[in-house]
Amino acid sequence: MDLLGLLNINQLAVALSKLNMFPYFDAAHYIVSVMSLREQPGALDVSRRSPFACWFSAMLYCFGGAVLSGIIMAEAPIEPLANSTNILFASLMWSVHQFNNSPHPIRLVLTAMKEVTRTWKVMGGVTQASRKYKDSLFVMIAVGWAKGAGGGLMSNFEQLVRGIWKPETNELLKMTYPTKVTLIGSVLFSLQQCQYLPIQRPQLMLLYTVFTVINKTRMMLLGSSFSLLAVVESTLYQVLFARPVSCSPLTNQSNSSSEVKSTSCVTNGSTPPHEQDKKKNE
Amino acid sequence: MDLLGLLNINQLAVALSKLNMFPYFDAAHYIVSVMSLREQPGALDVSRRSPFACWFSAMLYCFGGAVLSGIIMAEAPIEPLANSTNILFASLMWSVHQFNNSPHPIRLVLTAMKEVTRTWKVMGGVTQASRKYKDSLFVMIAVGWAKGAGGGLMSNFEQLVRGIWKPETNELLKMTYPTKVTLIGSVLFSLQQCQYLPIQRPQLMLLYTVFTVINKTRMMLLGSSFSLLAVVESTLYQVLFARPVSCSPLTNQSNSSSEVKSTSCVTNGSTPPHEQDKKKNE
Amino acid sequence: MDLLGLLNINQLAVALSKLNMFPYFDAAHYIVSVMSLREQPGALDVSRRSPFACWFSAMLYCFGGAVLSGIIMAEAPIEPLANSTNILFASLMWSVHQFNNSPHPIRLVLTAMKEVTRTWKVMGGVTQASRKYKDSLFVMIAVGWAKGAGGGLMSNFEQLVRGIWKPETNELLKMTYPTKVTLIGSVLFSLQQCQYLPIQRPQLMLLYTVFTVINKTRMMLLGSSFSLLAVVESTLYQVLFARPVSCSPLTNQSNSSSEVKSTSCVTNGSTPPHEQDKKKNE
């Protein structure tokens, strides 16, 4: 690639980094969020019995990141409500899309656009954290993650709003694809913020956005969850955490305990984590 | 009504708006709250096994509004404990009334007085929100509602303190009368705060207080939950949310899903919401 | 005891009060916390299936006090992550000790050292509260308690991270030994802070530390939970809360209610609370 090509990519990156999420990308985020909520088992029924709980649940899907990052940073979780335009806009999307399916090609485009908003949200969280906690890498990672994947990380409590309680699973026990990819993004943007990465922010934003959009589109088109993450992850898991089954005298005790049964865990420690991706990939 | 009558009503409204809740109305609020806690199934048993959990639960009933509005506004939820007088006063009411029933006529008066405190709490929440978020109608409504109906909105977690967990229901799925009437009050006071209503604050306080006191007293006397809200609500529901049953291809799928069964929902979408009032009307 | 002895004790107290918890005492706290987490039923299995949830759970054990006191004081619960040294140190202890048992004598020493950190944490909480809420005894007690026993008080939600949900019990319904002894410490340090106690802070720190270390060591050595607290507590309970069983017309109703059955409570109100200590004495 010659100098001109590099220049063009840099210009593209800078142009992208100045892109405004409102209204088109935000709209895509709200629509895709509402459609994934609608596909949750029992959600349609709740929307008939209690439109308010359903609306509140949809707002947690749309603004969960701002709520969760607000809680952990001791900033008001009510903050998203202060932006009336966004709330009304999301509510409009909710009232239009909660009973209607988009055709597949349109949904593909909307999902790709939603992936773009992820970059902005993660970066917003990292920047927000770095203002209050300078040089604190872990806080930046956590807040960026919370802001980008808040709805998923709070899913137990979002379900509770709809009267559903599934304590045996959560996004930390079984990370879904969006939670994982957001964590990776948050790590990268935090490292960049602390100047540990030899890359400018616009370039990183371009790279990460291209990665998430392509990966997600491929997952939707191929109808499977095969993603670039799975290989990396499986290797990492084997290196870091795989241990012989007989390493601890407490194993048998814990296997026979009632808690394990009640949570119906898969007790086979060697299941690679990427298999869990297949269930939920919004 | 002639000019003299209008003057008198205005004077009454202004006098009412200067009424001090402490100690008589606060006491009524604490006593009625403790008595409703006592009537929860299992509460008496908890008060024997673990007086501390029972006391904590009672404080959540008495100060739930301040705790919840504190959480959503990122102000300290511990704040109510800082007012030692109120805490000691509420604890005294708790220790006196947790095992004793008041005669019905006295309870009627106390409940009416408790309804009066609702006006002050909702208005306090709206004012608190408007200091931080000027002109933000939604935040005012939410904080006023949280402050006035906090105990109810947090009921899942208040029950958890007593070892009871009922995820299949909550105040958003099935709003009870006090939650609804507080929401209406919060909307009205927020609209007044933003000057969308052609009414002064003292007049609105008088009107709302008279409405809540009369409505609640009638509900207690007639032993039913027939309230002025039900008609309005039923109409609103039919207009806004009633849809033909066959409008979505996902209906059958969601009806047969395991989540719906496990939460034992009433799947008949046409039940008007005001029937749910009959169960709990504290 | 002559003047020289008193002088020496005062000097010892002052020297103790200047003791630095980092790194040795903090390390002991982290190790003992990780080992108690490991002994929870099902924890080992979780550490295989989801190392991240297990690490997060361990961090809640280690830094639960800071998280909980942050939440109730509206300070950022993410704060512990800002101290990278402590987080890395705790994570190191977690990765080393999550699969290994320490021999009993070493564990005894570590547990005694962990008890020392309790004094510092409770006092830190009381001081933190007194900066924001001067003269407010109740807030100081609550924050000191939350800071010293946060992991325990949040145990329902810590278990939820690991996919375990036990709503029928919590630390308020059934206080364990560390929660109780922390509450006593918090009351004492708060009274001292408000100058209601005729004792200097270093002396109180020495006394409380000696009390907790000796009491805990005795409990570990004798393999029982017989502690100095039990006698005091049993007397207090009888005086304050024991009532004749037939005092309330609601008793039968509450005994036969479904909630009581579903939470499988012991309905015998006369069980003295110190018997509950035997189950968990971390």
Tab-separated table of C-alpha atoms in Angstrom, chain C:
chain	number	residue	atom	x	y	z
C	1	MET	CA	-1.233	-2.366	87.107
C	2	ASP	CA	1.172	0.441	87.849
C	3	LEU	CA	1.809	3.633	85.924
C	4	LEU	CA	4.570	2.064	83.845
C	5	GLY	CA	2.282	-0.733	82.684
C	6	LEU	CA	-0.389	1.771	81.652
C	7	LEU	CA	2.174	3.792	79.749
C	8	ASN	CA	3.330	0.687	77.941
C	9	ILE	CA	-0.195	-0.282	76.979
C	10	ASN	CA	-0.856	3.208	75.695
C	11	GLN	CA	2.351	3.105	73.678
C	12	LEU	CA	1.379	-0.316	72.323
C	13	ALA	CA	-2.068	1.010	71.374
C	14	VAL	CA	-0.627	4.014	69.580
C	15	ALA	CA	1.920	1.832	67.787
C	16	LEU	CA	-0.821	-0.583	66.746
C	17	SER	CA	-2.995	2.248	65.459
C	18	LYS	CA	-0.159	3.268	63.128
C	19	LEU	CA	0.266	-0.260	61.770
C	20	ASN	CA	0.093	-0.502	57.994
C	21	MET	CA	-2.286	-3.160	56.664
C	22	PHE	CA	-0.466	-3.381	53.319
C	23	PRO	CA	0.937	-5.859	52.361
C	24	TYR	CA	0.961	-8.563	55.047
C	25	PHE	CA	-2.432	-8.131	56.698
C	26	ASP	CA	-4.141	-7.373	53.391
C	27	ALA	CA	-2.595	-10.536	51.952
C	28	ALA	CA	-3.955	-12.553	54.855
C	29	HIS	CA	-7.394	-11.038	54.294
C	30	TYR	CA	-7.314	-11.915	50.595
C	31	ILE	CA	-6.086	-15.469	51.175
C	32	VAL	CA	-8.636	-16.260	53.886
C	33	SER	CA	-11.402	-14.713	51.762
C	34	VAL	CA	-10.452	-16.777	48.725
C	35	MET	CA	-10.270	-19.934	50.823
C	36	SER	CA	-13.719	-19.362	52.290
C	37	LEU	CA	-15.125	-18.761	48.822
C	38	ARG	CA	-13.531	-21.992	47.647
C	39	GLU	CA	-15.326	-23.884	50.415
C	40	GLN	CA	-18.748	-22.686	49.296
C	41	PRO	CA	-20.695	-25.530	47.667
C	42	GLY	CA	-20.319	-25.443	43.899
C	43	ALA	CA	-17.590	-22.805	43.880
C	44	LEU	CA	-14.891	-25.100	42.503
C	45	ASP	CA	-17.137	-26.155	39.684
C	46	VAL	CA	-17.819	-22.515	38.792
C	47	SER	CA	-14.104	-21.777	38.813
C	48	ARG	CA	-13.696	-24.391	36.073
C	49	ARG	CA	-16.664	-23.399	33.950
C	50	SER	CA	-16.248	-19.673	34.252
C	51	PRO	CA	-12.982	-18.364	35.657
C	52	PHE	CA	-14.160	-14.795	35.187
C	53	ALA	CA	-17.313	-15.171	37.292
C	54	CYS	CA	-15.203	-16.913	39.920
C	55	TRP	CA	-12.634	-14.099	39.929
C	56	PHE	CA	-15.398	-11.493	40.152
C	57	SER	CA	-16.943	-13.389	43.028
C	58	ALA	CA	-13.560	-13.524	44.779
C	59	MET	CA	-13.122	-9.772	44.333
C	60	LEU	CA	-16.570	-9.256	45.930
C	61	TYR	CA	-15.337	-11.350	48.877
C	62	CYS	CA	-12.140	-9.287	49.123
C	63	PHE	CA	-13.520	-5.806	48.430
C	64	GLY	CA	-17.224	-6.257	49.250
C	65	GLY	CA	-16.993	-3.784	52.112
C	66	ALA	CA	-15.731	-0.980	49.878
C	67	VAL	CA	-18.356	-1.790	47.247
C	68	LEU	CA	-21.280	-1.846	49.692
C	69	SER	CA	-20.222	1.246	51.614
C	70	GLY	CA	-19.719	2.986	48.268
C	71	ILE	CA	-23.265	2.146	47.202
C	72	ILE	CA	-24.935	3.335	50.389
C	73	MET	CA	-22.824	6.519	50.529
C	74	ALA	CA	-23.331	7.283	46.793
C	75	GLU	CA	-19.614	6.966	46.169
C	76	ALA	CA	-18.425	4.936	43.193
C	77	PRO	CA	-18.603	1.170	43.901
C	78	ILE	CA	-15.984	0.793	41.162
C	79	GLU	CA	-13.482	2.598	43.432
C	80	PRO	CA	-11.599	-0.564	44.574
C	81	LEU	CA	-10.620	-1.198	40.925
C	82	ALA	CA	-8.832	2.166	40.903
C	83	ASN	CA	-6.224	0.815	43.312
C	84	SER	CA	-4.446	-1.397	40.786
C	85	THR	CA	-1.875	-2.666	43.279
C	86	ASN	CA	-4.497	-4.086	45.613
C	87	ILE	CA	-6.517	-5.622	42.777
C	88	LEU	CA	-3.463	-7.296	41.247
C	89	PHE	CA	-2.358	-8.462	44.685
C	90	ALA	CA	-5.794	-9.930	45.462
C	91	SER	CA	-5.967	-11.530	42.018
C	92	LEU	CA	-2.547	-13.115	42.598
C	93	MET	CA	-3.727	-14.522	45.933
C	94	TRP	CA	-6.870	-15.779	44.177
C	95	SER	CA	-4.968	-17.540	41.416
C	96	VAL	CA	-2.585	-19.170	43.893
C	97	HIS	CA	-5.054	-20.174	46.577
C	98	GLN	CA	-8.236	-21.053	44.756
C	99	PHE	CA	-7.194	-24.640	44.282
C	100	ASN	CA	-4.930	-25.166	47.275
C	101	ASN	CA	-5.614	-25.661	50.945
C	102	SER	CA	-3.358	-24.115	53.530
C	103	PRO	CA	-2.333	-26.359	56.428
C	104	HIS	CA	-4.374	-25.712	59.529
C	105	PRO	CA	-1.714	-23.866	61.621
C	106	ILE	CA	-0.962	-21.422	58.820
C	107	ARG	CA	-4.659	-20.846	58.286
C	108	LEU	CA	-5.017	-20.067	61.991
C	109	VAL	CA	-2.388	-17.349	61.749
C	110	LEU	CA	-3.855	-15.940	58.537
C	111	THR	CA	-7.342	-15.844	60.044
C	112	ALA	CA	-6.039	-14.019	63.101
C	113	MET	CA	-4.359	-11.500	60.817
C	114	LYS	CA	-7.565	-11.107	58.833
C	115	GLU	CA	-9.387	-10.247	62.051
C	116	VAL	CA	-6.917	-7.392	62.531
C	117	THR	CA	-7.913	-5.886	59.184
C	118	ARG	CA	-11.534	-5.826	60.396
C	119	THR	CA	-10.677	-3.142	62.965
C	120	TRP	CA	-9.130	-0.956	60.277
C	121	LYS	CA	-12.001	-1.436	57.875
C	122	VAL	CA	-14.710	-0.675	60.433
C	123	MET	CA	-12.837	2.406	61.598
C	124	GLY	CA	-12.320	3.490	57.982
C	125	GLY	CA	-16.044	3.264	57.374
C	126	VAL	CA	-16.914	5.205	60.522
C	127	THR	CA	-14.428	7.950	59.624
C	128	GLN	CA	-15.665	8.080	56.025
C	129	ALA	CA	-19.257	8.511	57.228
C	130	SER	CA	-18.345	11.103	59.845
C	131	ARG	CA	-16.752	13.317	57.210
C	132	LYS	CA	-20.032	13.548	55.287
C	133	TYR	CA	-22.550	13.200	58.112
C	134	LYS	CA	-21.173	14.818	61.251
C	135	ASP	CA	-22.749	13.696	64.520
C	136	SER	CA	-25.003	11.207	62.755
C	137	LEU	CA	-24.484	8.104	64.860
C	138	PHE	CA	-26.745	5.809	62.824
C	139	VAL	CA	-25.062	6.580	59.516
C	140	MET	CA	-21.632	5.944	61.062
C	141	ILE	CA	-22.767	2.593	62.459
C	142	ALA	CA	-24.277	1.563	59.112
C	143	VAL	CA	-21.281	2.580	57.010
C	144	GLY	CA	-18.765	1.052	59.453
C	145	TRP	CA	-20.767	-2.155	59.425
C	146	ALA	CA	-21.062	-2.175	55.622
C	147	LYS	CA	-17.333	-1.543	55.214
C	148	GLY	CA	-16.334	-4.249	57.680
C	149	ALA	CA	-18.857	-6.933	56.733
C	150	GLY	CA	-19.795	-5.947	53.176
C	151	GLY	CA	-18.992	-9.302	51.595
C	152	GLY	CA	-21.308	-11.072	54.017
C	153	LEU	CA	-24.112	-8.531	53.822
C	154	MET	CA	-24.065	-8.771	50.028
C	155	SER	CA	-23.774	-12.566	50.020
C	156	ASN	CA	-27.096	-13.107	48.190
C	157	PHE	CA	-25.821	-11.096	45.244
C	158	GLU	CA	-22.298	-12.507	45.425
C	159	GLN	CA	-23.854	-15.986	45.133
C	160	LEU	CA	-25.943	-14.800	42.193
C	161	VAL	CA	-22.710	-14.090	40.308
C	162	ARG	CA	-21.942	-17.793	40.691
C	163	GLY	CA	-25.435	-18.802	39.565
C	164	ILE	CA	-26.692	-19.620	43.052
C	165	TRP	CA	-29.783	-17.984	44.510
C	166	LYS	CA	-30.900	-18.607	48.077
C	167	PRO	CA	-33.565	-16.035	48.829
C	168	GLU	CA	-34.759	-17.822	51.936
C	169	THR	CA	-31.780	-16.663	53.937
C	170	ASN	CA	-29.599	-13.610	54.257
C	171	GLU	CA	-27.244	-12.017	56.721
C	172	LEU	CA	-30.000	-9.888	58.261
C	173	LEU	CA	-32.292	-12.842	58.886
C	174	LYS	CA	-29.498	-15.022	60.238
C	175	MET	CA	-26.458	-13.034	61.254
C	176	THR	CA	-23.220	-14.987	61.183
C	177	TYR	CA	-20.424	-14.400	63.658
C	178	PRO	CA	-18.350	-11.974	61.528
C	179	THR	CA	-21.412	-9.862	60.740
C	180	LYS	CA	-22.312	-9.637	64.422
C	181	VAL	CA	-18.837	-8.854	65.671
C	182	THR	CA	-18.461	-6.198	62.967
C	183	LEU	CA	-21.752	-4.604	64.014
C	184	ILE	CA	-20.559	-4.456	67.620
C	185	GLY	CA	-17.277	-2.921	66.488
C	186	SER	CA	-19.057	-0.380	64.350
C	187	VAL	CA	-21.298	0.637	67.258
C	188	LEU	CA	-18.270	1.031	69.533
C	189	PHE	CA	-16.179	3.036	67.053
C	190	SER	CA	-19.175	5.232	66.174
C	191	LEU	CA	-19.834	5.958	69.864
C	192	GLN	CA	-16.143	6.786	70.269
C	193	GLN	CA	-16.256	9.042	67.200
C	194	CYS	CA	-19.207	10.940	68.700
C	195	GLN	CA	-17.300	11.085	72.001
C	196	TYR	CA	-19.883	9.128	73.939
C	197	LEU	CA	-17.204	6.680	75.155
C	198	PRO	CA	-14.573	7.648	77.780
C	199	ILE	CA	-11.761	6.061	75.767
C	200	GLN	CA	-9.224	7.186	73.184
C	201	ARG	CA	-9.332	5.718	69.690
C	202	PRO	CA	-5.971	3.841	69.838
C	203	GLN	CA	-7.026	2.138	73.082
C	204	LEU	CA	-10.377	1.119	71.611
C	205	MET	CA	-8.625	-0.239	68.523
C	206	LEU	CA	-6.295	-2.301	70.723
C	207	LEU	CA	-9.163	-3.626	72.854
C	208	TYR	CA	-11.410	-4.500	69.906
C	209	THR	CA	-8.576	-6.124	67.941
C	210	VAL	CA	-7.526	-8.249	70.918
C	211	PHE	CA	-11.160	-9.251	71.480
C	212	THR	CA	-11.781	-10.292	67.871
C	213	VAL	CA	-8.466	-12.122	67.471
C	214	ILE	CA	-8.816	-14.087	70.708
C	215	ASN	CA	-12.479	-14.883	70.135
C	216	LYS	CA	-11.911	-16.053	66.562
C	217	THR	CA	-8.831	-18.085	67.457
C	218	ARG	CA	-10.727	-19.797	70.260
C	219	MET	CA	-13.592	-20.577	67.919
C	220	MET	CA	-11.188	-22.128	65.406
C	221	LEU	CA	-9.286	-24.128	68.001
C	222	LEU	CA	-12.299	-25.436	69.885
C	223	GLY	CA	-14.062	-26.253	66.636
C	224	SER	CA	-17.255	-24.682	67.875
C	225	SER	CA	-18.875	-21.326	67.720
C	226	PHE	CA	-19.022	-20.795	71.453
C	227	SER	CA	-18.210	-17.143	71.733
C	228	LEU	CA	-18.498	-14.421	74.325
C	229	LEU	CA	-21.259	-12.914	72.213
C	230	ALA	CA	-23.713	-15.743	72.675
C	231	VAL	CA	-24.472	-15.103	76.342
C	232	VAL	CA	-24.931	-11.367	75.929
C	233	GLU	CA	-27.049	-11.865	72.853
C	234	SER	CA	-29.315	-14.508	74.280
C	235	THR	CA	-30.056	-12.313	77.309
C	236	LEU	CA	-30.684	-9.267	75.131
C	237	TYR	CA	-33.029	-11.235	72.897
C	238	GLN	CA	-35.057	-12.551	75.821
C	239	VAL	CA	-35.406	-9.101	77.360
C	240	LEU	CA	-36.223	-7.178	74.194
C	241	PHE	CA	-38.121	-9.454	71.871
C	242	ALA	CA	-39.384	-12.600	73.570
C	243	ARG	CA	-43.154	-12.418	73.815
C	244	PRO	CA	-45.846	-14.910	74.675
C	245	VAL	CA	-46.732	-16.952	71.612
C	246	SER	CA	-50.437	-16.126	71.894
C	247	CYS	CA	-50.114	-12.364	71.814
C	248	SER	CA	-51.435	-11.910	68.328
C	249	PRO	CA	-54.534	-13.078	66.535
C	250	LEU	CA	-52.562	-13.242	63.300
C	251	THR	CA	-50.190	-15.988	64.440
C	252	ASN	CA	-52.137	-18.926	63.086
C	253	GLN	CA	-52.757	-17.243	59.817
C	254	SER	CA	-49.100	-16.514	59.253
C	255	ASN	CA	-48.049	-20.015	60.231
C	256	SER	CA	-50.295	-21.578	57.652
C	257	SER	CA	-49.460	-19.201	54.842
C	258	SER	CA	-47.739	-20.491	51.772
C	259	GLU	CA	-44.835	-18.040	51.982
C	260	VAL	CA	-43.726	-19.482	55.281
C	261	LYS	CA	-43.784	-22.950	53.850
C	262	SER	CA	-41.947	-22.034	50.710
C	263	THR	CA	-39.123	-20.439	52.653
C	264	SER	CA	-38.996	-23.418	55.016
C	265	CYS	CA	-38.573	-21.284	58.103
C	266	VAL	CA	-38.197	-22.687	61.568
C	267	THR	CA	-41.426	-21.404	63.042
C	268	ASN	CA	-40.441	-21.911	66.640
C	269	GLY	CA	-39.904	-18.390	67.882
C	270	SER	CA	-38.025	-19.390	71.007
C	271	THR	CA	-34.828	-20.642	69.355
C	272	PRO	CA	-32.048	-18.513	70.770
C	273	PRO	CA	-30.201	-16.760	67.947
C	274	HIS	CA	-26.725	-17.906	68.955
C	275	GLU	CA	-27.419	-21.420	67.724
C	276	GLN	CA	-27.326	-20.067	64.216
C	277	ASP	CA	-23.639	-19.319	64.627
C	278	LYS	CA	-22.632	-22.921	64.244
C	279	LYS	CA	-23.147	-23.044	60.517
C	280	LYS	CA	-20.832	-20.430	59.148
C	281	ASN	CA	-17.999	-18.900	61.026
C	282	GLU	CA	-15.827	-17.149	58.462
